[in-house]
Coordinates of C-alpha atoms in Angstrom, one line a residue:
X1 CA 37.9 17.8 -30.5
X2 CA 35.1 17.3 -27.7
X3 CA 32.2 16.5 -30.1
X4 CA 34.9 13.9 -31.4
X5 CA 34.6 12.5 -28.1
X6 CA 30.8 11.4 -28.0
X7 CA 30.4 10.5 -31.5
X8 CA 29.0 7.2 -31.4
X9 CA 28.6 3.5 -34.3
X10 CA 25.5 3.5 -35.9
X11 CA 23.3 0.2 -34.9
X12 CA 23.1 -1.0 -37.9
X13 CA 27.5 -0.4 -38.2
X14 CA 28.4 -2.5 -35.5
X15 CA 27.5 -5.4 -36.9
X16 CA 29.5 -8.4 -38.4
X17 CA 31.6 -7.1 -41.0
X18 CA 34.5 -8.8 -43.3
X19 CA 36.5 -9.6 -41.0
X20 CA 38.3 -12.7 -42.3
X21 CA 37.4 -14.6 -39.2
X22 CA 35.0 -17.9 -39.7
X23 CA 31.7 -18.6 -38.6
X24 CA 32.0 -21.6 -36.9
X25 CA 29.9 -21.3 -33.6
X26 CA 26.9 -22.4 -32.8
X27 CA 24.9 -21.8 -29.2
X28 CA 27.0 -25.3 -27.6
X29 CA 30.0 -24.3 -28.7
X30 CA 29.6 -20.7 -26.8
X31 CA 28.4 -22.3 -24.2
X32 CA 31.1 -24.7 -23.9
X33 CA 33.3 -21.5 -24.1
X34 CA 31.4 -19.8 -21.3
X35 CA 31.2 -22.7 -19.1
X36 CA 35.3 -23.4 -20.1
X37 CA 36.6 -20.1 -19.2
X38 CA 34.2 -19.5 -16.1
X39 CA 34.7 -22.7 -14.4
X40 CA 38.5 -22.7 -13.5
X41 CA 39.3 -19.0 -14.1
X42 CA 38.1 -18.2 -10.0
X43 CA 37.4 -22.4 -9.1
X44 CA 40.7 -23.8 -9.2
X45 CA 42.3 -21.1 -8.3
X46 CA 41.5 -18.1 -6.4
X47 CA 39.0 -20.6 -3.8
X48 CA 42.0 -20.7 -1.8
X49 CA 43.1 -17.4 -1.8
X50 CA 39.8 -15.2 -1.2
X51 CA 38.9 -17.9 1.9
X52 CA 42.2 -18.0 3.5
X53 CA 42.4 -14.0 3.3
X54 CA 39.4 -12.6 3.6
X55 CA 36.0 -15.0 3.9
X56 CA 36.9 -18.0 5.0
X57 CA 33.9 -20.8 5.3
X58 CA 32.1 -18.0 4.0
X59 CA 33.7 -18.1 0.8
X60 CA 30.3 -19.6 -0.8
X61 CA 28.4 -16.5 -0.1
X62 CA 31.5 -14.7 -1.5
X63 CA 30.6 -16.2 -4.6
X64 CA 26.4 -16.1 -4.4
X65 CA 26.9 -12.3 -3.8
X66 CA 29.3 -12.2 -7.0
X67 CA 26.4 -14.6 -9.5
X68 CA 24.1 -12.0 -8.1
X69 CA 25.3 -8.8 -9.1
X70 CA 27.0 -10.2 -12.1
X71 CA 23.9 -11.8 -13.1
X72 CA 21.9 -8.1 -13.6
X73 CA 25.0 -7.6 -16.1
X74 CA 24.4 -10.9 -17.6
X75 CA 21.2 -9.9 -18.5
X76 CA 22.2 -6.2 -19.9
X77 CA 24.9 -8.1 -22.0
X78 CA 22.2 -10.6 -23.6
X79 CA 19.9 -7.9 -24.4
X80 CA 22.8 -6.0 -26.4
X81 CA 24.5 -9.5 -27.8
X82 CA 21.2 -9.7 -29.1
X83 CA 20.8 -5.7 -30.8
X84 CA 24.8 -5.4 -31.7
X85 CA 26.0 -8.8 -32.4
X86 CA 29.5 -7.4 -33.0
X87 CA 32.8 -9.0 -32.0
X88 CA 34.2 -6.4 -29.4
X89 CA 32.1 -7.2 -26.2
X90 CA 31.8 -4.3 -24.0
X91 CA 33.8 -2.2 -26.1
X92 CA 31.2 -2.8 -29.3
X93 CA 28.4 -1.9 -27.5
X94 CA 29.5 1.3 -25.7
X95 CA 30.6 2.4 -28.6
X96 CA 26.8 2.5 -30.1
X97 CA 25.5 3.6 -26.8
X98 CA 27.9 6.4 -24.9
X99 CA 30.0 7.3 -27.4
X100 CA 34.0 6.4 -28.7
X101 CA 35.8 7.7 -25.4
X102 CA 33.8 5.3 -23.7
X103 CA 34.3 2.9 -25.8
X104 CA 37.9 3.1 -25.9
X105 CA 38.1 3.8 -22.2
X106 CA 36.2 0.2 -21.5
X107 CA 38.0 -1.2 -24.4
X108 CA 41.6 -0.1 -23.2
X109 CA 39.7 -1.6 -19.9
X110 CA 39.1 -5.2 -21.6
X111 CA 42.6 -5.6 -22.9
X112 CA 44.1 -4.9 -19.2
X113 CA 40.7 -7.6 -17.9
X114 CA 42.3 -10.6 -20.6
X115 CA 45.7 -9.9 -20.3
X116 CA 45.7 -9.8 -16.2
X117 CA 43.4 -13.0 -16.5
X118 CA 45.2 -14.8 -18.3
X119 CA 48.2 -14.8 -16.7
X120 CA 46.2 -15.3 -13.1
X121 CA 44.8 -18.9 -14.9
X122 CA 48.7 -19.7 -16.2
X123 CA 50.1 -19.0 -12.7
X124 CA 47.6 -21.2 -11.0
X125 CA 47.7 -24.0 -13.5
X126 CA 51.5 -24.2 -12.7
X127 CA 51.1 -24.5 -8.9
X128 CA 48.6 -28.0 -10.4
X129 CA 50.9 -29.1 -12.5
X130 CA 53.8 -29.0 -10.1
X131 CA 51.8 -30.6 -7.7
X132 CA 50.4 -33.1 -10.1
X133 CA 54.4 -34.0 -11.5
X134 CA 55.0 -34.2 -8.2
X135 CA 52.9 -37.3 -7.3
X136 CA 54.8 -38.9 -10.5
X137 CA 58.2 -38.1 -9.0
X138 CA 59.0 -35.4 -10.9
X139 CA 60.3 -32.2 -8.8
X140 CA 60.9 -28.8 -10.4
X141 CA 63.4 -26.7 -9.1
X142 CA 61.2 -24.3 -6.6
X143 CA 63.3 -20.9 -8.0
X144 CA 61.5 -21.9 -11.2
X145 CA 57.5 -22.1 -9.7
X146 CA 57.0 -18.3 -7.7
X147 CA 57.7 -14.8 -9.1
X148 CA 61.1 -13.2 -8.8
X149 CA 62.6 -12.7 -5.6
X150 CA 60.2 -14.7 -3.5
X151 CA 62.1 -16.5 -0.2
X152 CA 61.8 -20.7 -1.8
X153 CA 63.3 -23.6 0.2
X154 CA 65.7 -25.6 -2.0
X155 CA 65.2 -30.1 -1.7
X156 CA 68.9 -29.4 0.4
X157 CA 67.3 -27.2 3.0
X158 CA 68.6 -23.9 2.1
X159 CA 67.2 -20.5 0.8
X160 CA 66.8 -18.6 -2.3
X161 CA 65.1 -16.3 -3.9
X162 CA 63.2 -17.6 -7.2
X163 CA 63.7 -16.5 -10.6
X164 CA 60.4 -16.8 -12.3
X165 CA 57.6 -19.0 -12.8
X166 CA 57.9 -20.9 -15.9
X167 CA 55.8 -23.5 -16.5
X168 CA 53.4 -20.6 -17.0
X169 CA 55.5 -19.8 -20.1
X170 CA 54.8 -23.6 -21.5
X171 CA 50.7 -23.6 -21.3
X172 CA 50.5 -19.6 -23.2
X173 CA 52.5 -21.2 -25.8
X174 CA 50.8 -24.2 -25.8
X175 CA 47.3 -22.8 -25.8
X176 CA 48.3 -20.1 -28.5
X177 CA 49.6 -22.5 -30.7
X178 CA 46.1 -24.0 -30.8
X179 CA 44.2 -21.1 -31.6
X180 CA 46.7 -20.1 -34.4
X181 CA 46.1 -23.4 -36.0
X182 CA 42.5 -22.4 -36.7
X183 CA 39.3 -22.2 -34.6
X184 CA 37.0 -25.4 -35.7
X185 CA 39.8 -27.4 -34.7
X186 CA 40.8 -26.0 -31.9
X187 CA 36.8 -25.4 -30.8
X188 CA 36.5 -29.0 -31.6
X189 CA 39.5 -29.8 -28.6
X190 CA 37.7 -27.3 -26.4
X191 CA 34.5 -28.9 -25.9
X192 CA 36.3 -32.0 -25.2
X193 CA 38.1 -30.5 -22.5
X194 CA 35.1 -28.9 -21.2
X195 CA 33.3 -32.4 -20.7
X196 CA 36.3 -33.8 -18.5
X197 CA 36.6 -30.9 -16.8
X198 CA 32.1 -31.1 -15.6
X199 CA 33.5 -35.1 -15.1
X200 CA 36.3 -33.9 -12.9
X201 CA 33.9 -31.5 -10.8
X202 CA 31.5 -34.3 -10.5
X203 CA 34.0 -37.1 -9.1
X204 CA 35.9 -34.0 -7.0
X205 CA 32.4 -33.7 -5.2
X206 CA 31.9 -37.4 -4.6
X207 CA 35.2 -38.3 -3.2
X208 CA 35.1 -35.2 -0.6
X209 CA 31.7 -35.5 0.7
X210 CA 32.8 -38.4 3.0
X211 CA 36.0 -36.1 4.8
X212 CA 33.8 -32.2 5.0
X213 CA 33.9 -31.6 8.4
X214 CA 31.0 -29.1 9.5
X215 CA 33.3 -27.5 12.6
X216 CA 35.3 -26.0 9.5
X217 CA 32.2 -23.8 9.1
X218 CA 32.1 -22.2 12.3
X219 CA 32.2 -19.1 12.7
X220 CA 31.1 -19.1 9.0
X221 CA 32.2 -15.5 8.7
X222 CA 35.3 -15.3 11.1
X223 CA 34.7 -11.9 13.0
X224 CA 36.7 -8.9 11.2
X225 CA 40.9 -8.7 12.3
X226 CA 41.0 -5.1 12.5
X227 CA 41.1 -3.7 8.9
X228 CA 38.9 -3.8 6.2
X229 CA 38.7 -6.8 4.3
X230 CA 40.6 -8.9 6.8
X231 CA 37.4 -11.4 7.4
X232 CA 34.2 -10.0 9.0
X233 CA 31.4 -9.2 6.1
X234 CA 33.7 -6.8 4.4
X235 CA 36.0 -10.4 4.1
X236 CA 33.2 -11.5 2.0
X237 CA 32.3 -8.9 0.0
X238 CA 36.1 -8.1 -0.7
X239 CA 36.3 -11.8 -1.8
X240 CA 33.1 -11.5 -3.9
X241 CA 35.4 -8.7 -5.8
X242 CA 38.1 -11.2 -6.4
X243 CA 35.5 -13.2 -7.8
X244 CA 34.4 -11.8 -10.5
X245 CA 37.4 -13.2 -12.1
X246 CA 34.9 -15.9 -12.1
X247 CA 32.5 -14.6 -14.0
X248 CA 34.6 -13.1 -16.9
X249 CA 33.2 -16.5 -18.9
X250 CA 29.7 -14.7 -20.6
X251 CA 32.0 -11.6 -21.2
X252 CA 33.8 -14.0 -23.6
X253 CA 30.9 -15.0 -25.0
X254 CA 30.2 -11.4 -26.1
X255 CA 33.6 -11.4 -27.9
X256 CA 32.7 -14.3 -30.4
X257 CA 30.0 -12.8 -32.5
X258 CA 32.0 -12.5 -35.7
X259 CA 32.8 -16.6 -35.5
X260 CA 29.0 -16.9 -34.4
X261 CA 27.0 -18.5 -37.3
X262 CA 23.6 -16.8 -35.6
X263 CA 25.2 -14.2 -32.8
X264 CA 21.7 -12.4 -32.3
X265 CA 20.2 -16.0 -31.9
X266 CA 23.0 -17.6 -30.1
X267 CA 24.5 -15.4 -27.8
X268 CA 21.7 -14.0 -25.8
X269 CA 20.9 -17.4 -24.8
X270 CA 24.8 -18.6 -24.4
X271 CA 25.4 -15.6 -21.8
X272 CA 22.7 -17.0 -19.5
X273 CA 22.5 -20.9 -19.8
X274 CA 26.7 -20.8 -19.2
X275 CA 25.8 -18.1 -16.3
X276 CA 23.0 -19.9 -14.6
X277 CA 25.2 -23.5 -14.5
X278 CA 28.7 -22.0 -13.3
X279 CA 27.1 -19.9 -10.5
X280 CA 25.6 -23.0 -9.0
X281 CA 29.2 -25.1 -9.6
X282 CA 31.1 -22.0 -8.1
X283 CA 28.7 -22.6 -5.0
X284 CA 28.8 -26.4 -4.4
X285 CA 32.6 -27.0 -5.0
X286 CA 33.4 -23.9 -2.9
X287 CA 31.6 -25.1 0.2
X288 CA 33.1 -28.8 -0.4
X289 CA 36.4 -27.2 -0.8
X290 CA 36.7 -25.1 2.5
X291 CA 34.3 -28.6 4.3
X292 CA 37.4 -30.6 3.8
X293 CA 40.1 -28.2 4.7
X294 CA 40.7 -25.9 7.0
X295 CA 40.4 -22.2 5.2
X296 CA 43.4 -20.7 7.4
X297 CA 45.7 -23.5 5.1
X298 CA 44.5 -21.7 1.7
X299 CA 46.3 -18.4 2.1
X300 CA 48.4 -17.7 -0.8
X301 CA 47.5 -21.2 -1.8
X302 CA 46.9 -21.1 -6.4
X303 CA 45.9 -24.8 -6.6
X304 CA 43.7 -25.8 -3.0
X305 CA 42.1 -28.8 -5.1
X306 CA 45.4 -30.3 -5.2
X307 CA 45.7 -29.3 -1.0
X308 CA 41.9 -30.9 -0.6
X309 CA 42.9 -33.9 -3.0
X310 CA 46.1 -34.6 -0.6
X311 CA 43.9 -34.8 2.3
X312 CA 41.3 -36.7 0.8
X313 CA 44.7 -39.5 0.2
X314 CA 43.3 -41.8 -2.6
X315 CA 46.2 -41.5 -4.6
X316 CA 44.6 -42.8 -8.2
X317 CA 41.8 -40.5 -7.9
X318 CA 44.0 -37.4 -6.7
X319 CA 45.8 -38.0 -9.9
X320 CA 43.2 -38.2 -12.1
X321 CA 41.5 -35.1 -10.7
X322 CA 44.8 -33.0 -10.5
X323 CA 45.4 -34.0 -14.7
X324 CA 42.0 -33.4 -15.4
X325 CA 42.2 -30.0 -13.9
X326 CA 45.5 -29.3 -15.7
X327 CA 43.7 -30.3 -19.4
X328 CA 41.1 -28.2 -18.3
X329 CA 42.9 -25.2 -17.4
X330 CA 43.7 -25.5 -21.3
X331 CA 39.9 -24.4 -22.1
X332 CA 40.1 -21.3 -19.3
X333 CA 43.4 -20.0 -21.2
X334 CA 41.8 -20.5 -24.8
X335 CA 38.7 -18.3 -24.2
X336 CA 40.6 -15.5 -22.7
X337 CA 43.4 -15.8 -25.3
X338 CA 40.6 -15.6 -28.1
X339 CA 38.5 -13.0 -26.4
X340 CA 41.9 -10.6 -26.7
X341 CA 42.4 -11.1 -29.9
X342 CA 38.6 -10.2 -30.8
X343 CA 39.1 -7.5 -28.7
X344 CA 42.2 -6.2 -30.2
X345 CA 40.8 -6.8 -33.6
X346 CA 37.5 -5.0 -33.4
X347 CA 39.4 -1.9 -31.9
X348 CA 41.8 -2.1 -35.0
X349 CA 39.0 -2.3 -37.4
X350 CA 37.6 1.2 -36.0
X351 CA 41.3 2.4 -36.0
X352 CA 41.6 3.1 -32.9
X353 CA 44.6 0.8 -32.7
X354 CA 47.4 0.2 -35.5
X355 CA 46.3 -2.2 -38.5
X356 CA 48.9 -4.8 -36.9
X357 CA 46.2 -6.1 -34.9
X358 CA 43.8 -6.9 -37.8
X359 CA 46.1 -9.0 -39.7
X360 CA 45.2 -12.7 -41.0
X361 CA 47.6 -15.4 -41.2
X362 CA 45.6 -16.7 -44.9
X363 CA 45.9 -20.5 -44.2
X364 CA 44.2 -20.6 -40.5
X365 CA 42.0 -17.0 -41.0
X366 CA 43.4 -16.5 -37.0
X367 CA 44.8 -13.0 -36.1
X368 CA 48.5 -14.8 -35.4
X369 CA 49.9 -11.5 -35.1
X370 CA 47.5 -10.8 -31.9
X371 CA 47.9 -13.7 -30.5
X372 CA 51.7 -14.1 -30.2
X373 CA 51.5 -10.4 -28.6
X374 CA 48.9 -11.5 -25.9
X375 CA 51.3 -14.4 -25.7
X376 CA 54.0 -12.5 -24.7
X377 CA 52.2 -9.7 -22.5
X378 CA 50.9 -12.5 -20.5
X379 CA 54.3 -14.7 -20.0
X380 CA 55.6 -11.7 -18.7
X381 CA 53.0 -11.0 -16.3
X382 CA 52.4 -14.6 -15.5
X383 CA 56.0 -15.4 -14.8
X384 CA 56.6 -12.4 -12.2
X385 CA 53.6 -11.5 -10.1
X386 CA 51.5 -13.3 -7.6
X387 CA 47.8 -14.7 -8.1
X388 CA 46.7 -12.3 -5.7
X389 CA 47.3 -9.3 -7.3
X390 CA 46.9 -10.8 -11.0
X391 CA 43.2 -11.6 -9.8
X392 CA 42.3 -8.5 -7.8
X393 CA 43.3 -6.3 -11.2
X394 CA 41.4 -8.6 -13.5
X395 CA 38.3 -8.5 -11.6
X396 CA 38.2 -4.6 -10.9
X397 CA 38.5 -4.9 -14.5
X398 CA 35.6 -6.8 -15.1
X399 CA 33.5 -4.8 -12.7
X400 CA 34.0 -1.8 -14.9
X401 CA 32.8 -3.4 -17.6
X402 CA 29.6 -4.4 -16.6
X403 CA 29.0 -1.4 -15.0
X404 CA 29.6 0.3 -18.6
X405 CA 27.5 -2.4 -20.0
X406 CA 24.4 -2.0 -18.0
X407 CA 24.9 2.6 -18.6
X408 CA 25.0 1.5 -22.1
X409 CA 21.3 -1.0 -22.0
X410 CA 19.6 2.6 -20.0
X411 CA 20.8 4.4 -22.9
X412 CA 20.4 2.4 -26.1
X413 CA 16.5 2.4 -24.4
X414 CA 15.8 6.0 -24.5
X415 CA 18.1 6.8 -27.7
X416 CA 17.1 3.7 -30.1
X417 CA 13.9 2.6 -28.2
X418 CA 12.4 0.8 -31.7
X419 CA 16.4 -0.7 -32.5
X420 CA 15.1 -4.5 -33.0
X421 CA 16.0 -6.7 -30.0
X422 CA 16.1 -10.6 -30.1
X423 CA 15.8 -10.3 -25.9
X424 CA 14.6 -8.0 -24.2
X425 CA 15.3 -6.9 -20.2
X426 CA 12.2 -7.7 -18.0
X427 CA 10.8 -4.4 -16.2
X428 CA 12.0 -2.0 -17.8
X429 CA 14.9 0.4 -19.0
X430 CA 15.9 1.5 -15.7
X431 CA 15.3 -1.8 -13.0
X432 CA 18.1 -4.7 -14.6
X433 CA 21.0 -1.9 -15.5
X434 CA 20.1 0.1 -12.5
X435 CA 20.5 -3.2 -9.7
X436 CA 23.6 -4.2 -11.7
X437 CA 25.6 -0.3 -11.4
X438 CA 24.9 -0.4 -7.8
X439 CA 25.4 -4.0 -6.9
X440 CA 29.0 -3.9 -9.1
X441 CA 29.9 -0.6 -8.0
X442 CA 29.3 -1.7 -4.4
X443 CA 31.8 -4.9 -5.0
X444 CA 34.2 -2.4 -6.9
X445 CA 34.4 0.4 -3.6
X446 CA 35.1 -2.7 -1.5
X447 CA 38.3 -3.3 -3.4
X448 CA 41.8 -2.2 -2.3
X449 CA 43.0 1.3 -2.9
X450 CA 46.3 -0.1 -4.6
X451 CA 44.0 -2.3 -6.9
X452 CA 41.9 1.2 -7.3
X453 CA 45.3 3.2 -7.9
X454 CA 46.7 0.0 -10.9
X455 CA 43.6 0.7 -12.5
X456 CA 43.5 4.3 -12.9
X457 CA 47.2 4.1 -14.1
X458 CA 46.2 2.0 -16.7
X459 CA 43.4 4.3 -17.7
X460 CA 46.0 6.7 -17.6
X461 CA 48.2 5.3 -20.0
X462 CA 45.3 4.6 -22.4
X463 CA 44.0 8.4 -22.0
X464 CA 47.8 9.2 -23.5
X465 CA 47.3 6.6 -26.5
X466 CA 44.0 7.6 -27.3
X467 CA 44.6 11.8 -27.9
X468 CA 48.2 10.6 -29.3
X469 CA 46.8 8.4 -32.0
X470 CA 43.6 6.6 -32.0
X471 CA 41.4 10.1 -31.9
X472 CA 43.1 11.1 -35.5
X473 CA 42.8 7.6 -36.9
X474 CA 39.6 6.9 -35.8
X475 CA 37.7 5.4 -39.0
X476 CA 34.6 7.5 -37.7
X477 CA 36.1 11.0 -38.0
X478 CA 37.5 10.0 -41.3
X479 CA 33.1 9.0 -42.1
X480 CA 32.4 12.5 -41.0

């Protein structure tokens, strides 16, 4: 049973089979999906959080330090979109480089990453919404905008404890709908989106410059409140591990090969163009953000545009920017929900998961079945924790999958050195993958031990599934 641990896809396997699924990608639309997901999946929503707990002004450093480290993975993930243009991401290429406990351990890993992200995107797109209803005249009931058991205020003045958040409920089903209609349509809707949302960005920027206020910069890292991660440079570098929920965006990317009309073309080039422009966005409209406001009022906050929009008071524009984020959260929601189902698919094609996943509604070629699960798993989520921990699981989540990816570029170099490449890692096997272990590794150790402790239950779990059932039905031992 050990050997059956390590044995590893053939190159020339883990690319694009029959999988049902249409080519209907080209390099704009993945970058449009990139861009989509990346900008709004940390932006919009955990800005407020990581500065108001643990950076504060120094929240656009937070971010530099995250494009840094997650941009030696970028690299390590175009070289391999470019070798293995298969659907599974991370997943896919471990499995060719280190072997298929890897590959199910950082697959397992990539389910938990989309699930967890997801429902962080739907539970900050309902505090915009609420907020954005709320300048129409439209109030919610409060017990039905936090998780379970949170202390609310009632419009009478008294307290309760809320039930669940629900509006979160309404955009997964809205957004799965879409994807289960068929992706040309629904990649069609998410460029549009995409363009309002850079519009959005662009008029967010203007109308702020005039109300930043440099003394909201100083100290521009607050000195440290006694524990680690409470502000102080290990603020900063825990908030650069919150956002790499950012940077999940070119991880999507890597999912898309088998609707990819040219993936070892397209997607090297995808991964870094939608990299290069959301690194600089996240950096701008970070340091405009926390300009305007005060970064002590963004604890626990999931929507500070709408906080900076309010004190900005132009009332036509704060509406237009606060609907415009809410459409655009649509695109965020849509990657990750179709970067599951790719994931979940590719594992099911290997047989390491049940054939359920791989099922094709034959009107839409869409994997409903998938989708409605992810649907679900993500409601749940969505509707009854906070953002906080929602983001802090997805991005240790992340972490471990570049840091898997850029093993799995050192390895593919020394075990398939004349594999064909479309891009190829400048200075070597060892310089790119090396930087990005140490630089991700670094942001993971700054993380939280509970974070740390959700994780390796997860794994846990997964260890249980894979010697239960995916070891006996792997399609590879069945090959051998």
């Amino acid at each position: 049973m050990m050997s059956s641990l390590w044995r590893k896809k053939a190159i020339t396997s883990s690319a694009p089979s029959q999988t049902g699924l249409k080519r209907i990608f080209g390099t704009w639309q993945l970058i449009a999906i990139g861009v989509g997901v990346t900008i709004g999946a940390g932006l919009f929503s955990l800005t407020g959080v990581a500065s108001g707990l643990h950076a504060g002004p120094a929240i656009p450093l937070a971010f530099l330090i995250a494009a840094v480290a997650a941009s030696f993975a970028g690299l390590c993930y175009a070289e391999l979109a470019g070798m293995i243009p298969s659907g599974g991401s991370a997943y896919s290429y471990a499995y060719a480089a280190l072997g298929e406990f890897v590959a199910w351990v950082i697959g397992w890993d990539l389910i938990l990453e989309y699930t967890v992200s997801t429902a962080a995107v739907a539970s900050s797109w309902s505090g915009y919404m609420t907020s954005f209803l709320k300048d129409w005249g439209i109030i919610i009931d409060p017990r039905l905008l936090h998780p379970p058991m949170t202390p609310v205020e009632l419009p009478d003045g008294h307290m309760a404890h809320a039930w669940f958040n629900a509006p979160c409920l309404f955009i997964l089903w809205l957004v799965t709908i879409m994807l289960t209609r068929g992706m040309k349509e629904s990649a069609r809707m998410n460029g549009l989106i995409v363009a309002i949302k850079v519009c959005v960005l662009v008029g967010l920027v203007v109308a702020c410059l005039p109300h930043i206020q440099m003394a909201h910069f100083h100290p521009f890292i607050p000195p440290n409140e006694g524990h680690y991660g409470n502000f102080g440079f290990s603020g900063v570098m825990r908030a650069a591990g919150m956002a790499f929920l950012a940077y999940i965006g070119f991880d999507i990317v890597s999912t898309a090969a088998h609707d990819t009309k040219n993936p070892q073309r397209s997607m090297p080039f995808a991964i870094l163009g939608s990299q290069v422009i959301c690194a600089l966005v996240y950096v701008i409209v970070s340091a405009v953000l926390v300009g305007v406001v005060d970064y002590h009022h963004f604890a626990h906050d999931p929507s500070p545009v709408a906080t900076v929009m309010d004190v900005v008071n132009l009332p036509w524009l704060s509406l237009l920017i606060k609907g415009g984020i809410c459409l655009g959260y649509v695109s965020v929601i849509y990657g990750l929900l179709m970067g599951q189902s790719r994931i979940l698919l590719s594992m099911s094609q290997d047989g390491l998961l049940s054939a359920f996943f791989r099922r094709m509604n034959p009107r839409s070629h869409t994997p409903v079945p998938s989708h409605m699960l992810s649907f679900l798993v993500s409601g749940l989520l969505a509707c009854c924790l906070p953002i906080d921990i929602l983001a802090n699981m997805a991005s240790i989540g992340t972490l471990t999958a570049f840091v898997i990816v850029c093993a799995g570029v050192i390895a593919l170099r020394f075990t398939s050195p004349d594999a064909p490449r479309t891009f190829r890692l400048p200075g070597g096997p060892l310089l790119i993958p090396s930087l990005g272990i140490i630089s991700c590794g670094s942001v993971m150790l700054s993380m939280s031990m509970i974070t740390w402790m959700r994780l390796i239950l997860w794994l846990a779990i997964g260890a249980v599934i894979y010697f239960a059932y995916s070891i006996r039905h792997s399609h590879l031992r069945a090959d051998s």
